[in-house]
Amino acid sequence: MLRLAAGSHPGWVRENNEDAYLAERLPGDDRWLIAVADGMGGHRAGEVASWLALATLRERLLEGAGLADAVCAANEAVFRRQADDPRLSGMGTTLTAAVVGPGGAVQLCHVGDSRAYLLRQGELARLTRDHSLVEEFVRSGALTEQEARRHPQRNLLTRAIGTEATVPVDEATVQLKPADVLLLCSDGLSEALPDARLAALLVQQVTGEDLGAGVEILIQAALDAGGADNITAVLARWDGEDS
Ligand code: MN
């Protein structure tokens, strides 16, 4: 089975929490859904965008849609909502979502700069590539990873849910092995904690019964590092088929 834990904190600077997440076993189903959305937009539009995206995603999955189609439906829903309501104009959200099937088979879909990581035998690997300007600069060699972390335009996205009528969705599949851990998080966590620090914290915290303590420790570490943004983390540990 898949063991789940999740949490979110507004951080020390922002008044609202525009991040949202899902972490559940889908009702009447042998599948689990985990997702993180980091909304953007003035007033409370960011919250509308992230929650609408997740609600649409979940609804479509329960109706039998595939994950990528459900993500496209989420894009349409957010895009249409802001066309209908000028107060929400300019809103959008990231969306990183995974469906885990009964044998530990993971389908992953991703748009934006939230992230999915896989911790396997103490090694942390990124499963997603940020759709951000600085990520493109890092890939082209124009910026180092460290420079990107401090770049003034580091929050500029090249893709988001709800900002255009259609959006290209990155897709990946992973086969989980027993004791593997998936981490989905918003940039409030990954910007505060470099991968090496994240890996060190995860290795210490995700093996016990209480996965929730692992989430709390990650969020606390991001708060201690400044807490400049909303912080969200979802942990999912595959304990094997029969456990
Ligand atoms: Mn954020």
Tab-separated table of C-alpha atoms in Angstrom, residues 4-139:
chain	number	residue	atom	x	y	z
A	4	LEU	CA	0.522	9.240	2.606
A	5	ALA	CA	1.233	12.428	4.511
A	6	ALA	CA	0.874	16.052	3.478
A	7	GLY	CA	0.974	19.565	4.835
A	8	SER	CA	0.998	23.200	3.847
A	9	HIS	CA	2.047	26.435	5.558
A	10	PRO	CA	1.552	30.023	4.328
A	11	GLY	CA	5.108	30.957	5.349
A	12	TRP	CA	6.124	34.128	7.201
A	13	VAL	CA	5.618	36.690	4.435
A	14	ARG	CA	2.431	35.933	2.494
A	15	GLU	CA	-1.005	36.603	3.930
A	16	ASN	CA	-2.753	33.933	1.861
A	17	ASN	CA	-1.877	30.376	1.119
A	18	GLU	CA	-2.295	29.956	-2.634
A	19	ASP	CA	-0.836	26.442	-2.556
A	20	ALA	CA	-3.195	23.486	-2.492
A	21	TYR	CA	-2.713	19.737	-2.435
A	22	LEU	CA	-4.475	16.385	-2.663
A	23	ALA	CA	-3.311	13.155	-1.031
A	24	GLU	CA	-5.883	10.377	-0.933
A	25	ARG	CA	-6.931	6.951	-1.987
A	26	LEU	CA	-9.541	7.479	-4.704
A	27	PRO	CA	-12.962	6.313	-3.516
A	28	GLY	CA	-14.109	2.936	-4.821
A	29	ASP	CA	-10.791	2.463	-6.439
A	30	ASP	CA	-7.379	0.838	-6.146
A	31	ARG	CA	-5.593	4.047	-6.990
A	32	TRP	CA	-4.067	6.873	-5.029
A	33	LEU	CA	-3.956	10.498	-6.112
A	34	ILE	CA	-1.340	12.974	-4.965
A	35	ALA	CA	-1.050	16.489	-6.348
A	36	VAL	CA	0.353	19.938	-5.609
A	37	ALA	CA	-0.837	23.204	-7.150
A	38	ASP	CA	0.743	26.616	-6.542
A	39	GLY	CA	-1.619	29.371	-7.618
A	40	MET	CA	-0.805	32.868	-8.778
A	41	GLY	CA	-2.823	35.993	-9.419
A	42	GLY	CA	-3.940	39.120	-7.577
A	43	HIS	CA	-6.259	39.295	-4.562
A	44	ARG	CA	-7.476	35.745	-3.971
A	45	ALA	CA	-7.267	34.618	-7.599
A	46	GLY	CA	-4.285	32.342	-6.918
A	47	GLU	CA	-6.302	30.357	-4.398
A	48	VAL	CA	-9.190	30.060	-6.828
A	49	ALA	CA	-6.851	28.793	-9.538
A	50	SER	CA	-5.080	26.145	-7.448
A	51	TRP	CA	-8.268	24.775	-5.860
A	52	LEU	CA	-10.252	24.822	-9.104
A	53	ALA	CA	-7.446	22.968	-10.871
A	54	LEU	CA	-7.303	20.257	-8.195
A	55	ALA	CA	-11.096	19.903	-7.932
A	56	THR	CA	-11.391	19.528	-11.707
A	57	LEU	CA	-8.510	17.064	-11.852
A	58	ARG	CA	-10.057	14.867	-9.154
A	59	GLU	CA	-13.539	15.014	-10.656
A	60	ARG	CA	-12.317	13.991	-14.100
A	61	LEU	CA	-10.243	11.115	-12.737
A	62	LEU	CA	-13.292	9.820	-10.864
A	63	GLU	CA	-15.268	10.069	-14.102
A	64	GLY	CA	-12.713	7.754	-15.707
A	65	ALA	CA	-10.469	10.186	-17.566
A	66	GLY	CA	-6.756	9.507	-17.895
A	67	LEU	CA	-4.403	11.709	-15.872
A	68	ALA	CA	-3.164	13.820	-18.796
A	69	ASP	CA	-6.734	14.453	-19.991
A	70	ALA	CA	-7.738	15.392	-16.444
A	71	VAL	CA	-4.850	17.905	-16.311
A	72	CYS	CA	-5.984	19.393	-19.639
A	73	ALA	CA	-9.527	19.656	-18.234
A	74	ALA	CA	-8.111	21.497	-15.219
A	75	ASN	CA	-6.387	23.912	-17.600
A	76	GLU	CA	-9.648	24.562	-19.444
A	77	ALA	CA	-11.578	25.084	-16.223
A	78	VAL	CA	-9.133	27.695	-14.881
A	79	PHE	CA	-8.831	29.400	-18.256
A	80	ARG	CA	-12.611	29.603	-18.670
A	81	ARG	CA	-13.174	30.846	-15.118
A	82	GLN	CA	-10.892	33.834	-15.593
A	83	ALA	CA	-12.466	34.636	-18.967
A	84	ASP	CA	-15.847	34.715	-17.159
A	85	ASP	CA	-14.707	36.863	-14.230
A	86	PRO	CA	-12.482	39.919	-14.823
A	87	ARG	CA	-11.512	40.004	-11.139
A	88	LEU	CA	-9.694	36.708	-11.694
A	89	SER	CA	-7.933	37.836	-14.840
A	90	GLY	CA	-4.271	36.815	-14.926
A	91	MET	CA	-4.667	33.876	-12.580
A	92	GLY	CA	-2.976	30.542	-13.120
A	93	THR	CA	-1.420	27.685	-11.213
A	94	THR	CA	1.249	25.057	-11.348
A	95	LEU	CA	0.081	21.452	-11.224
A	96	THR	CA	2.157	18.405	-10.430
A	97	ALA	CA	0.039	15.275	-10.054
A	98	ALA	CA	0.626	11.549	-9.744
A	99	VAL	CA	-1.724	8.584	-9.804
A	100	VAL	CA	-0.309	5.452	-8.167
A	101	GLY	CA	-1.906	2.178	-9.243
A	102	PRO	CA	-2.238	-1.022	-7.201
A	103	GLY	CA	1.166	-2.468	-8.145
A	104	GLY	CA	3.043	0.766	-7.417
A	105	ALA	CA	2.903	1.967	-11.035
A	106	VAL	CA	3.054	5.757	-11.087
A	107	GLN	CA	1.745	8.069	-13.766
A	108	LEU	CA	3.016	11.596	-13.410
A	109	CYS	CA	1.861	14.805	-15.074
A	110	HIS	CA	3.428	18.185	-14.599
A	111	VAL	CA	3.072	21.851	-15.591
A	112	GLY	CA	4.960	24.711	-13.902
A	113	ASP	CA	7.645	24.844	-11.212
A	114	SER	CA	6.267	22.660	-8.464
A	115	ARG	CA	8.279	19.444	-8.345
A	116	ALA	CA	8.156	15.685	-7.974
A	117	TYR	CA	11.125	13.857	-6.461
A	118	LEU	CA	11.829	10.163	-5.952
A	119	LEU	CA	13.863	8.992	-2.970
A	120	ARG	CA	15.204	5.481	-3.641
A	121	GLN	CA	17.798	3.856	-1.416
A	122	GLY	CA	18.971	7.191	-0.057
A	123	GLU	CA	19.310	8.843	-3.470
A	124	LEU	CA	17.056	11.743	-4.394
A	125	ALA	CA	16.152	12.225	-8.070
A	126	ARG	CA	14.017	14.906	-9.668
A	127	LEU	CA	11.188	13.482	-11.742
A	128	THR	CA	10.092	16.840	-13.147
A	129	ARG	CA	11.734	19.699	-14.951
A	130	ASP	CA	10.672	23.223	-13.942
A	131	HIS	CA	8.841	25.175	-16.620
A	132	SER	CA	10.595	28.384	-15.660
A	133	LEU	CA	12.858	30.903	-17.304
A	134	VAL	CA	15.761	30.221	-14.924
A	135	GLU	CA	15.526	26.469	-15.565
A	136	GLU	CA	16.021	27.196	-19.278
A	137	PHE	CA	19.036	29.359	-18.415
A	138	VAL	CA	20.481	26.581	-16.249
A	139	ARG	CA	19.946	24.022	-19.016
